[in-house]
């Protein structure tokens, strides 16, 4: 019994394993997983706390201790598990934080990503958003710190940004709780109602686009293509370290296995930069 | 399914393997271009959706960054700040140094009188007063004033937010050496103390780049070596210029020595990443924090209490017993010569090859516990009286050095050797704790030692061959 979401096939038993053992997520039945990503100090934790209220508890990531919070909230009788990823500027995996964030987005298979942008430094936070949009289409973007931006004389054209990015964009001021309901509604639409999105894809320079086009025919026939965006795969084959590529293969193999065992999932987890 | 799981290579890994030559030749440029393209896309989007009210736009910060992080002015500005800081340090610390040493040595006479009045044996007076007290006094009077000026100035720059800009400027150089731009921050820590520099390498995430940072940290002179560098440079640039320009010349010479150390950091990092620690550099995402007006009270407290007195205490704690040992060694005679002279005579042939003499090399060896005591040990060994003379000024120190056959070549070699030689025992211990490996600790000792000996050897032989010395 596989659920089909777009082109992806999720095997529930395996994802349960991954979430439980790789990411230490205690999942209740039918709970939707939402991961929050964003630059450091854009108000991720403020938004996290505002959304979850007091019902949060903390856990540790496997490996290096990087604080991570998870908490649950209920919206329209659907339970959401919110995972606060470490703050990063990119997903290029040059630091433990970036690696953790990237691995969760790739292998944790969240039902939706909540990407938080800084209205006072939009360009910088868009870098991260664009990188996440290459991996998943199931995302909600939130432009936070709207009050600070207002003080600095910055106005953000939200409808235009939404049109540009092709995913729901919501202005918020997490500190005052402004925009929370809208964020929850958007998350519900993406994670539960499977609202389709058309995430903006980065246009690379001619040489890189050429390399991608060369690789695409070979990649599109692979089993990995049913789990990952082929263009993203092509890019990662060009710039990744071997362990990450091995991990993608392992992830795909395990998805196709009838039952994934704890040890096999552990191998995924054993991946380190070196 | 089992067999599928155990299959050695899957199609994805196969494609990855096929791309290996491409990644090898231009993978790094490709990754950089990908990042640049993503940034360009983000810039395009942001420029369309953002409107900035021109009246409320604080542009001052970015204008300052255009200067400090610019290609044209970035490096000269860094150099200017470096020379400026040393100039202030040198010209500011001269007078207090003299006052301190005069005070300490006057008190030494009083101490001696007390010992005589109390009927203490000569050897006790020797060890305690001429050994321990004198060495400690020398270390304090020579080291305290420069530190009390240098550290607050350095902390001021740090609070202002300038250090991340230095890292930003040097990142491209580090990348060429296949190392991490954050290594610059560990270098900055190394200026204070190499042991602290080694520990701060934790901020570098890649183990390969962290090891490079640890192995090369001692090429930036720590605070323990600054007094040596300052004293020797000051003596040998003293006669060469008019009084008003002397301090500036000295400061420029020290800045040159430091730049040389940084050049060695790059060269060795480059060499390591091509031999023992092969790999690609990771790109650096460094947030340039806004420039802030430093809080002067906090700067003074942090630089004086946390840094100056911490380092000084360490110096005295090591130098005091060392002073006692040196006094003992110089007063135990085997035949005609005391033990120090024996040691120096043994080291003499090797030392001559690299333009030093046996006493200097031995001072460096005995200075392993702390670089601060190299010059005090050298002086103690030079002076046949068995303990240090009163040295009120650098000029007198110069007289002693000239009397023992120092030439400009000796001075240059001492500067080079001090800059490049093995790290002190504390830094080595930190390296062992951080790497957890005897092999890397041994390398942290062996690489600088090898470089120091070879550089001094080549400089000496070249100078002699050319008839310059």
XYZ file of C-alpha atoms in Angstrom:
743
model
C 0.000 0.000 0.000
C 1.972 2.898 -1.328
C 0.778 6.450 -1.255
C 1.408 8.310 -4.469
C 2.264 11.969 -4.111
C 3.072 13.532 -7.413
C 5.839 11.425 -8.822
C 6.967 10.163 -5.445
C 6.016 6.868 -3.957
C 6.206 6.690 -0.211
C 6.324 3.360 1.490
C 4.799 4.109 4.885
C 6.620 1.399 6.786
C 9.999 2.541 5.579
C 9.416 6.225 6.194
C 8.261 5.370 9.665
C 11.571 3.601 10.208
C 13.552 6.487 8.882
C 11.737 9.044 10.921
C 11.901 6.959 14.054
C 15.483 5.777 13.888
C 17.272 8.291 11.726
C 15.614 11.403 13.004
C 14.273 10.182 16.374
C 10.781 11.424 15.612
C 8.037 9.816 17.650
C 5.187 9.897 15.185
C 1.574 9.403 16.038
C -0.706 7.836 13.461
C -1.525 10.089 10.601
C 0.543 12.992 11.861
C 1.857 15.386 9.234
C 5.534 16.305 9.502
C 6.491 19.920 8.846
C 10.129 21.036 8.990
C 11.087 24.672 9.529
C 14.179 25.928 7.718
C 15.739 29.361 7.491
C 18.817 31.477 8.134
C 19.932 31.900 11.730
C 18.114 34.678 13.573
C 15.159 35.121 11.267
C 12.720 34.187 13.990
C 12.406 30.455 13.325
C 12.174 29.626 16.978
C 9.784 32.481 17.661
C 7.487 31.179 14.953
C 7.949 27.637 16.181
C 6.957 28.593 19.695
C 4.056 30.700 18.474
C 2.709 27.783 16.449
C 3.197 25.027 18.997
C 2.388 26.930 22.163
C 3.548 25.035 25.206
C 3.260 21.566 23.784
C 6.826 21.238 22.602
C 9.576 18.991 23.812
C 13.179 18.829 22.716
C 15.312 16.016 21.419
C 18.813 15.597 20.102
C 19.967 14.802 16.635
C 22.034 11.697 16.176
C 25.733 12.430 16.005
C 26.752 15.936 16.846
C 24.627 17.675 19.419
C 22.789 20.399 17.639
C 19.760 21.664 19.449
C 16.593 20.823 17.698
C 13.091 21.323 18.869
C 9.957 19.471 17.890
C 6.453 20.261 18.846
C 2.933 19.467 17.777
C -0.089 21.565 16.946
C -3.615 20.768 15.891
C -5.251 22.521 12.965
C -8.653 21.578 11.545
C -8.439 18.360 13.544
C -5.209 17.392 11.823
C -2.150 16.867 14.010
C 1.102 18.447 12.766
C 4.548 17.617 14.062
C 6.780 20.667 13.689
C 10.548 20.078 13.442
C 12.859 23.057 13.935
C 15.932 22.508 11.736
C 19.234 24.212 12.599
C 19.591 27.672 11.075
C 21.639 27.620 7.875
C 22.491 29.908 4.991
C 22.630 27.130 2.420
C 22.293 23.389 1.934
C 25.751 22.874 0.489
C 26.655 20.716 3.479
C 29.844 22.487 4.457
C 28.913 22.403 8.110
C 27.239 19.879 10.380
C 24.143 22.098 10.559
C 23.800 22.310 6.790
C 24.296 18.579 6.502
C 21.592 17.858 9.065
C 19.142 20.231 7.383
C 19.847 18.816 3.934
C 19.578 15.196 5.076
C 16.273 15.839 6.760
C 14.819 17.548 3.716
C 16.092 14.755 1.411
C 15.535 11.652 3.485
C 13.126 12.691 6.230
C 10.420 13.218 3.606
C 8.522 15.954 5.442
C 4.928 16.434 4.335
C 5.674 20.125 4.012
C 8.618 22.489 4.409
C 8.113 25.833 6.065
C 10.889 28.126 4.811
C 11.293 31.390 6.665
C 12.672 34.446 4.905
C 13.997 37.590 6.510
C 12.143 40.602 5.098
C 15.115 42.825 5.978
C 17.581 40.547 4.130
C 15.365 38.936 1.544
C 18.044 38.216 -1.015
C 20.185 36.281 1.419
C 17.347 34.166 2.715
C 16.081 33.521 -0.814
C 19.333 31.655 -1.528
C 18.307 28.976 0.927
C 14.690 28.943 -0.259
C 15.776 28.395 -3.870
C 17.995 25.491 -2.827
C 15.150 23.850 -0.936
C 12.804 24.366 -3.874
C 15.136 22.254 -5.985
C 14.524 19.331 -3.655
C 10.843 19.537 -2.811
C 7.736 21.193 -4.169
C 5.819 20.815 -0.939
C 6.619 24.069 0.726
C 5.239 27.213 2.272
C 7.295 30.383 2.377
C 6.920 32.845 5.166
C 8.367 36.365 5.032
C 9.073 37.174 8.638
C 10.264 40.327 10.401
C 7.795 42.419 8.420
C 7.689 44.949 11.260
C 11.466 45.490 11.238
C 11.422 45.814 7.474
C 8.723 48.468 7.795
C 10.896 50.429 10.214
C 13.791 50.303 7.768
C 11.586 51.549 4.956
C 11.539 48.210 3.121
C 8.339 47.029 1.465
C 8.017 43.520 0.068
C 5.606 42.892 -2.798
C 4.130 39.645 -1.458
C 1.769 38.819 -4.376
C 4.614 39.282 -6.860
C 6.954 37.150 -4.748
C 4.311 34.431 -4.580
C 3.952 34.558 -8.352
C 7.747 34.434 -8.790
C 8.306 31.534 -6.429
C 5.241 29.504 -7.390
C 4.518 28.450 -3.795
C 2.333 30.045 -1.082
C 4.022 33.122 0.444
C 2.772 34.567 3.710
C 3.931 37.764 5.434
C 4.345 37.356 9.179
C 5.500 39.116 12.284
C 6.014 36.116 14.510
C 6.745 38.249 17.535
C 3.200 39.635 17.528
C 1.609 36.461 16.232
C 0.663 38.151 12.950
C 0.044 35.785 10.069
C 0.015 32.546 12.105
C -3.459 31.457 11.006
C -2.536 32.019 7.376
C 0.631 29.939 7.812
C -1.361 27.089 9.337
C -3.934 27.238 6.566
C -1.232 27.128 3.897
C 0.513 24.208 5.613
C -2.795 22.368 5.774
C -3.393 22.927 2.081
C 0.077 21.695 1.121
C 0.515 18.797 3.548
C -3.031 17.479 3.770
C -4.960 18.651 0.737
C -1.967 18.174 -1.590
C -2.403 21.584 -3.168
C -0.215 21.619 -6.298
C 2.666 24.095 -6.493
C 5.020 25.166 -9.259
C 8.239 26.015 -7.427
C 10.606 28.339 -9.224
C 13.683 26.528 -10.473
C 17.082 28.172 -10.485
C 18.341 29.072 -13.940
C 21.992 28.147 -14.111
C 24.560 29.528 -16.509
C 24.771 27.934 -19.932
C 27.656 25.593 -19.147
C 25.975 24.070 -16.096
C 22.567 23.855 -17.789
C 24.363 22.082 -20.642
C 25.886 19.543 -18.273
C 22.487 18.992 -16.648
C 20.842 18.407 -20.038
C 23.552 15.890 -20.901
C 22.942 13.991 -17.685
C 19.131 14.123 -17.592
C 18.428 11.296 -20.098
C 20.617 8.914 -18.109
C 19.102 9.958 -14.802
C 15.423 9.973 -15.731
C 15.325 6.214 -16.225
C 16.822 5.466 -12.805
C 14.806 4.394 -9.762
C 16.228 7.442 -7.943
C 14.298 9.708 -10.303
C 11.012 8.660 -8.734
C 12.142 10.016 -5.374
C 14.292 12.980 -6.299
C 14.077 15.812 -8.782
C 16.332 14.723 -11.681
C 17.809 18.172 -12.125
C 18.745 18.299 -8.461
C 20.267 14.817 -8.786
C 22.357 15.961 -11.739
C 23.655 18.945 -9.785
C 24.528 16.835 -6.764
C 26.389 14.319 -8.909
C 28.517 17.230 -10.066
C 29.346 18.740 -6.690
C 28.858 16.179 -3.902
C 31.189 14.042 -1.884
C 30.922 10.280 -2.483
C 29.203 9.462 0.860
C 26.194 11.623 0.024
C 25.740 9.977 -3.368
C 26.071 6.551 -1.755
C 23.422 7.616 0.702
C 21.022 8.595 -2.046
C 21.520 5.168 -3.637
C 21.044 3.456 -0.326
C 17.890 5.443 0.335
C 16.458 4.445 -3.038
C 17.372 0.772 -2.557
C 15.729 0.739 0.855
C 12.571 2.355 -0.519
C 12.230 -0.545 -2.900
C 12.952 -3.193 -0.299
C 9.831 -4.929 1.092
C 10.739 -4.291 4.698
C 13.506 -2.035 5.832
C 15.284 -3.203 8.940
C 16.639 -1.079 11.703
C 20.242 -1.915 10.731
C 19.719 -0.782 7.179
C 18.354 2.513 8.323
C 21.294 2.817 10.691
C 23.632 2.660 7.705
C 21.968 5.748 6.337
C 22.575 7.417 9.612
C 26.212 6.332 9.731
C 26.933 8.750 6.903
C 29.332 11.504 7.841
C 31.185 14.141 5.917
C 34.358 12.073 6.001
C 15.727 -8.090 -3.186
C 18.591 -9.191 -0.979
C 20.846 -9.570 -3.964
C 19.788 -6.178 -5.245
C 20.800 -4.679 -1.943
C 24.213 -6.248 -2.061
C 24.993 -5.346 -5.626
C 28.320 -3.518 -5.625
C 27.569 -0.590 -7.918
C 24.191 0.831 -8.799
C 23.469 2.989 -11.850
C 23.563 6.252 -9.912
C 26.996 5.521 -8.450
C 28.084 4.492 -11.938
C 27.133 7.880 -13.374
C 28.813 9.551 -10.420
C 31.974 7.575 -11.124
C 31.814 8.525 -14.804
C 31.776 12.181 -13.813
C 34.901 11.807 -11.689
C 37.309 13.317 -14.279
C 35.029 16.324 -14.737
C 34.710 16.837 -10.969
C 38.419 16.420 -10.604
C 39.354 19.047 -13.177
C 36.614 21.607 -12.732
C 34.357 20.323 -9.976
C 35.343 23.082 -7.640
C 34.757 25.806 -10.213
C 31.425 24.188 -11.067
C 30.303 24.202 -7.442
C 31.345 27.836 -7.114
C 29.472 28.760 -10.258
C 26.357 26.939 -9.044
C 26.440 29.016 -5.880
C 26.997 32.168 -7.903
C 24.034 31.280 -10.153
C 21.765 30.654 -7.175
C 22.812 34.022 -5.751
C 22.121 35.698 -9.079
C 18.628 34.169 -9.177
C 17.943 35.286 -5.614
C 19.208 38.754 -6.443
C 16.922 39.002 -9.453
C 13.858 37.960 -7.480
C 14.668 40.195 -4.532
C 15.279 43.228 -6.725
C 11.823 42.794 -8.276
C 9.821 42.431 -5.083
C 11.668 44.774 -2.738
C 11.184 48.502 -2.545
C 13.490 50.541 -0.378
C 12.403 53.923 0.889
C 15.509 55.970 0.024
C 14.963 58.350 2.932
C 15.159 55.624 5.538
C 18.015 53.588 4.149
C 21.070 53.440 6.393
C 23.847 53.058 3.830
C 26.790 53.865 6.056
C 27.553 50.311 6.981
C 27.738 49.029 3.440
C 29.913 51.972 2.369
C 32.378 51.043 5.091
C 32.295 47.446 3.887
C 32.883 48.538 0.330
C 36.152 49.929 1.669
C 37.231 47.236 4.125
C 36.233 44.322 1.938
C 37.169 45.818 -1.411
C 39.694 44.232 -3.704
C 41.653 47.429 -4.021
C 41.710 48.724 -0.461
C 41.111 45.552 1.564
C 44.727 44.419 1.832
C 46.418 47.830 2.177
C 43.933 48.719 4.891
C 44.700 45.497 6.759
C 48.427 46.177 6.475
C 47.975 49.768 7.574
C 46.007 48.686 10.635
C 48.649 46.070 11.457
C 51.511 48.585 11.228
C 49.448 51.142 13.122
C 48.755 48.762 15.974
C 52.416 47.789 16.283
C 53.533 51.377 16.050
C 51.239 52.318 18.925
C 52.368 49.249 20.837
C 56.081 49.908 20.411
C 56.121 53.648 20.891
C 53.665 53.389 23.749
C 55.365 50.623 25.690
C 58.932 51.947 25.700
C 58.578 54.301 28.600
C 56.465 52.104 30.932
C 58.827 49.201 30.231
C 61.785 51.223 31.409
C 59.949 52.464 34.463
C 58.856 48.977 35.421
C 62.293 47.453 35.045
C 63.887 50.291 37.027
C 61.341 49.712 39.792
C 61.845 45.947 39.817
C 65.622 46.120 39.878
C 65.673 48.742 42.613
C 63.485 46.400 44.651
C 65.926 43.577 43.883
C 68.689 45.469 45.647
C 66.430 45.818 48.660
C 65.677 42.076 48.497
C 69.389 41.290 48.392
C 69.980 43.452 51.435
C 67.274 41.576 53.301
C 68.862 38.246 52.391
C 72.224 39.473 53.601
C 70.741 40.840 56.800
C 68.969 37.536 57.410
C 72.194 35.598 56.905
C 70.824 33.479 54.036
C 73.314 31.229 52.242
C 74.618 32.483 48.900
C 73.050 29.707 46.828
C 69.580 30.455 48.237
C 69.967 34.123 47.370
C 71.182 33.039 43.955
C 68.259 30.804 43.143
C 65.516 32.952 44.629
C 66.664 36.458 43.833
C 69.071 36.197 40.931
C 67.185 33.268 39.393
C 63.473 33.407 40.045
C 62.908 37.062 40.919
C 65.065 38.515 38.175
C 63.586 36.360 35.435
C 60.051 37.132 36.519
C 60.837 40.835 36.762
C 62.347 40.826 33.293
C 59.376 38.998 31.814
C 56.893 41.371 33.425
C 58.662 44.590 32.569
C 59.285 43.605 28.978
C 55.957 41.899 28.319
C 53.333 43.729 30.328
C 53.393 47.156 28.624
C 53.193 45.894 25.018
C 50.447 43.451 25.969
C 48.487 46.093 27.864
C 48.479 48.182 24.679
C 48.295 45.473 22.013
C 45.442 43.437 23.468
C 42.974 46.295 24.036
C 43.652 47.546 20.502
C 43.080 44.069 19.120
C 39.915 43.580 21.183
C 38.691 46.940 19.941
C 38.975 45.770 16.332
C 37.229 42.545 17.277
C 34.289 44.365 18.884
C 34.041 46.736 15.973
C 33.369 43.726 13.752
C 36.579 43.939 11.713
C 37.837 40.368 12.217
C 35.148 38.696 10.048
C 36.121 41.186 7.323
C 39.711 39.996 7.524
C 38.494 36.439 7.150
C 36.399 37.575 4.202
C 39.400 39.233 2.539
C 41.707 36.289 3.085
C 39.156 33.652 2.077
C 40.196 33.644 -1.565
C 43.827 33.085 -0.577
C 42.885 30.268 1.758
C 40.776 28.760 -0.982
C 43.775 28.804 -3.295
C 45.628 26.906 -0.587
C 42.669 24.492 -0.419
C 41.943 25.484 3.158
C 39.020 27.094 4.949
C 38.570 30.858 5.274
C 37.662 30.393 8.917
C 41.318 29.466 9.433
C 41.908 33.205 9.423
C 39.933 33.514 12.657
C 41.990 30.760 14.277
C 45.068 32.653 13.082
C 43.801 35.780 14.790
C 43.376 33.787 17.981
C 46.935 32.527 17.473
C 48.261 36.084 17.677
C 47.120 35.998 21.274
C 48.195 32.463 22.080
C 48.856 29.541 19.755
C 47.291 27.097 22.209
C 44.083 29.149 22.085
C 44.409 29.254 18.311
C 44.630 25.472 18.149
C 41.582 25.056 20.371
C 39.591 27.601 18.355
C 40.089 25.433 15.247
C 36.947 23.683 16.422
C 34.940 26.304 14.539
C 36.143 24.672 11.314
C 33.751 21.859 10.454
C 35.744 19.813 7.992
C 38.243 17.602 9.844
C 40.737 17.981 7.013
C 40.683 21.754 7.154
C 40.702 21.700 10.943
C 43.922 19.663 10.913
C 45.505 22.098 8.463
C 44.569 24.968 10.771
C 46.037 23.157 13.782
C 49.277 22.215 12.036
C 49.906 25.720 10.714
C 48.736 27.802 13.646
C 52.181 28.450 15.076
C 53.299 30.393 11.987
C 51.539 33.389 13.437
C 53.668 34.723 16.284
C 51.923 34.436 19.615
C 52.107 36.960 22.364
C 55.003 35.048 23.914
C 57.074 35.655 20.809
C 56.094 39.271 20.210
C 58.470 40.636 22.864
C 61.332 38.763 21.191
C 60.352 40.032 17.757
C 59.847 43.566 19.017
C 63.098 43.696 20.994
C 65.330 42.250 18.278
C 63.705 44.297 15.525
C 63.916 47.475 17.574
C 67.620 46.969 18.316
C 68.571 46.296 14.742
C 66.507 49.071 13.190
C 67.538 51.566 15.858
C 70.564 53.128 14.142
C 69.086 53.152 10.692
C 66.706 56.083 10.747
C 65.988 59.405 12.308
C 64.412 59.237 15.729
C 60.925 60.246 14.645
C 60.770 57.489 12.061
C 62.392 54.776 14.123
C 59.255 53.373 15.732
C 57.432 53.406 12.426
C 60.287 51.524 10.781
C 60.326 48.981 13.587
C 56.558 48.567 13.296
C 56.834 48.078 9.534
C 59.602 45.496 10.022
C 57.467 43.554 12.520
C 54.502 43.746 10.158
C 56.771 42.309 7.468
C 57.787 39.427 9.728
C 54.115 38.719 10.441
C 53.234 38.821 6.749
C 56.047 36.336 6.206
C 54.488 34.087 8.857
C 51.117 34.365 7.114
C 52.797 33.550 3.809
C 54.204 30.402 5.408
C 50.738 29.557 6.723
C 49.428 29.657 3.164
C 52.379 27.776 1.717
C 52.245 24.983 4.278
C 48.428 24.751 4.065
C 48.812 24.473 0.309
C 51.465 21.808 0.655
C 49.469 19.815 3.200
C 46.309 19.846 1.113
C 48.269 18.404 -1.759
C 50.084 15.723 0.173
C 48.959 14.488 3.583
C 45.551 16.144 3.702
C 44.240 16.018 0.175
C 40.852 17.459 -0.525
C 38.725 20.277 -1.806
C 38.145 23.458 0.174
C 34.638 24.091 1.431
C 33.116 27.439 0.674
C 32.680 29.858 3.502
C 29.427 31.452 4.491
C 30.353 34.124 6.932
C 27.938 36.672 8.206
C 29.455 40.109 8.361
C 27.907 41.474 11.533
C 27.026 45.170 11.545
C 29.764 47.527 12.701
C 29.091 48.410 16.278
C 30.587 51.035 18.497
C 32.619 48.984 20.981
C 31.853 49.281 24.663
C 35.132 50.575 26.023
C 34.655 49.288 29.544
C 34.020 45.767 28.284
C 36.990 45.977 25.906
C 39.324 47.028 28.698
C 38.043 44.382 31.056
C 38.224 41.577 28.511
C 41.605 42.516 27.123
C 43.298 43.298 30.417
C 41.798 40.729 32.751
C 41.054 37.856 30.374
C 44.017 38.230 28.093
C 46.860 40.318 29.454
C 46.929 39.018 32.992
C 46.134 35.487 31.911
C 49.117 35.390 29.552
C 51.362 37.210 31.980
C 50.554 34.823 34.801
C 51.348 31.911 32.547
C 54.653 33.494 31.575
C 55.657 34.102 35.154
C 54.549 30.654 36.307
C 56.777 29.082 33.671
C 59.581 31.605 33.776
C 60.079 31.602 37.544
C 61.074 27.927 37.917
C 62.943 28.116 34.624
C 64.933 30.994 36.074
C 65.877 28.843 39.042
C 66.929 25.943 36.788
C 68.967 28.213 34.528
C 70.697 29.784 37.518
C 71.546 26.331 38.821
C 72.799 25.138 35.420
C 74.962 28.181 34.984
C 76.488 27.737 38.408
C 77.315 24.039 38.228
C 80.737 23.630 36.710
C 82.100 20.594 34.941
C 85.773 21.285 34.490
C 86.306 24.778 33.106
C 82.788 25.371 31.885
C 79.349 25.470 33.462
C 76.577 23.181 32.215
C 75.045 25.851 30.004
C 78.335 26.448 28.267
C 78.707 22.682 27.760
C 75.269 22.514 26.182
C 75.993 25.505 23.990
C 79.300 24.049 22.867
C 77.515 20.825 21.930
C 74.901 22.688 19.855
C 77.379 25.139 18.336
C 78.135 23.289 15.038
C 74.447 22.815 14.208
C 73.604 26.364 15.265
C 76.408 27.822 13.090
C 74.904 26.159 10.022
C 71.683 28.105 10.479
C 73.313 31.395 11.399
C 72.696 31.204 15.148
C 75.042 30.253 17.938
C 74.891 27.456 20.493
C 73.468 29.694 23.212
C 70.628 30.926 21.020
C 69.636 27.442 19.875
C 69.750 26.195 23.448
C 67.588 29.098 24.602
C 65.009 28.117 21.995
C 65.149 24.490 23.159
C 64.856 25.418 26.825
C 62.057 27.792 25.848
C 59.825 24.894 24.840
C 57.582 25.339 27.924
C 56.953 28.980 27.008
C 58.353 31.155 24.248
C 58.317 34.105 26.613
C 61.521 32.961 28.306
C 63.731 32.522 25.245
C 65.334 35.968 25.489
C 65.685 35.853 29.299
C 67.408 32.454 29.052
C 69.667 33.705 26.310
C 70.699 36.689 28.382
C 71.291 34.583 31.462
C 73.508 32.275 29.486
C 75.430 35.085 27.797
C 76.264 36.784 31.018
C 79.075 34.949 32.683
C 78.073 36.295 36.066
C 75.547 33.490 36.236
C 72.512 35.705 36.288
C 70.946 38.498 34.336
C 72.355 41.975 34.426
C 70.122 44.941 34.903
C 68.822 45.818 31.533
C 67.095 49.124 31.653
C 66.775 49.696 27.987
C 66.848 47.932 24.699
C 70.093 49.734 23.879
C 71.856 47.865 26.683
C 70.374 44.614 25.499
C 71.778 45.488 22.083
C 75.215 46.099 23.525
C 75.253 42.632 25.066
C 74.116 41.003 21.844
C 76.746 42.832 19.763
C 79.368 41.887 22.302
C 78.503 38.239 21.697
C 79.090 38.485 18.008
C 75.593 39.201 16.720
C 75.366 40.580 13.207
C 72.330 41.583 11.189
C 72.321 38.022 9.863
C 72.090 36.608 13.404
C 69.179 38.941 14.110
C 67.372 37.958 10.916
C 67.860 34.283 11.712
C 66.623 34.696 15.277
C 63.523 36.465 13.955
C 62.945 33.741 11.371
C 63.611 30.920 13.797
C 61.359 32.463 16.430
C 58.617 32.909 13.844
C 58.840 29.451 12.340
C 60.100 27.051 15.014
C 58.226 24.420 17.016
C 55.129 25.388 19.028
C 55.429 25.656 22.800
C 54.509 22.660 24.941
C 51.072 24.093 25.812
C 50.196 24.457 22.137
C 51.451 20.920 21.464
C 49.339 19.603 24.316
C 46.303 21.402 22.893
C 47.041 19.915 19.485
C 47.141 16.465 21.063
C 43.837 17.046 22.841
C 42.159 18.380 19.699
C 43.427 15.747 17.266
C 43.566 12.871 19.742
C 46.481 11.519 17.759
C 50.189 11.267 18.509
C 50.964 11.255 14.813
C 49.404 14.648 14.121
C 50.920 16.095 17.296
C 54.330 14.891 16.164
C 53.727 16.547 12.794
C 52.654 19.748 14.529
C 56.143 19.701 16.027
C 58.093 18.340 13.074
C 56.756 20.519 10.244
C 57.631 23.906 11.822
C 60.942 22.570 13.114
C 61.930 21.352 9.683
C 60.863 24.624 8.070
C 62.666 26.768 10.647
C 65.931 24.858 10.193
C 65.754 24.825 6.404
C 64.790 28.482 5.999
C 67.533 29.684 8.373
C 70.008 27.355 6.680
C 69.250 28.707 3.220
C 69.250 32.326 4.335
C 72.583 31.890 6.114
C 74.308 30.000 3.358
C 72.989 32.358 0.709
C 74.142 35.416 2.650
C 77.581 33.916 3.212
C 77.878 32.829 -0.395
C 76.993 36.285 -1.626
C 79.490 37.769 0.779
C 76.880 39.814 2.638
C 77.884 38.453 6.003
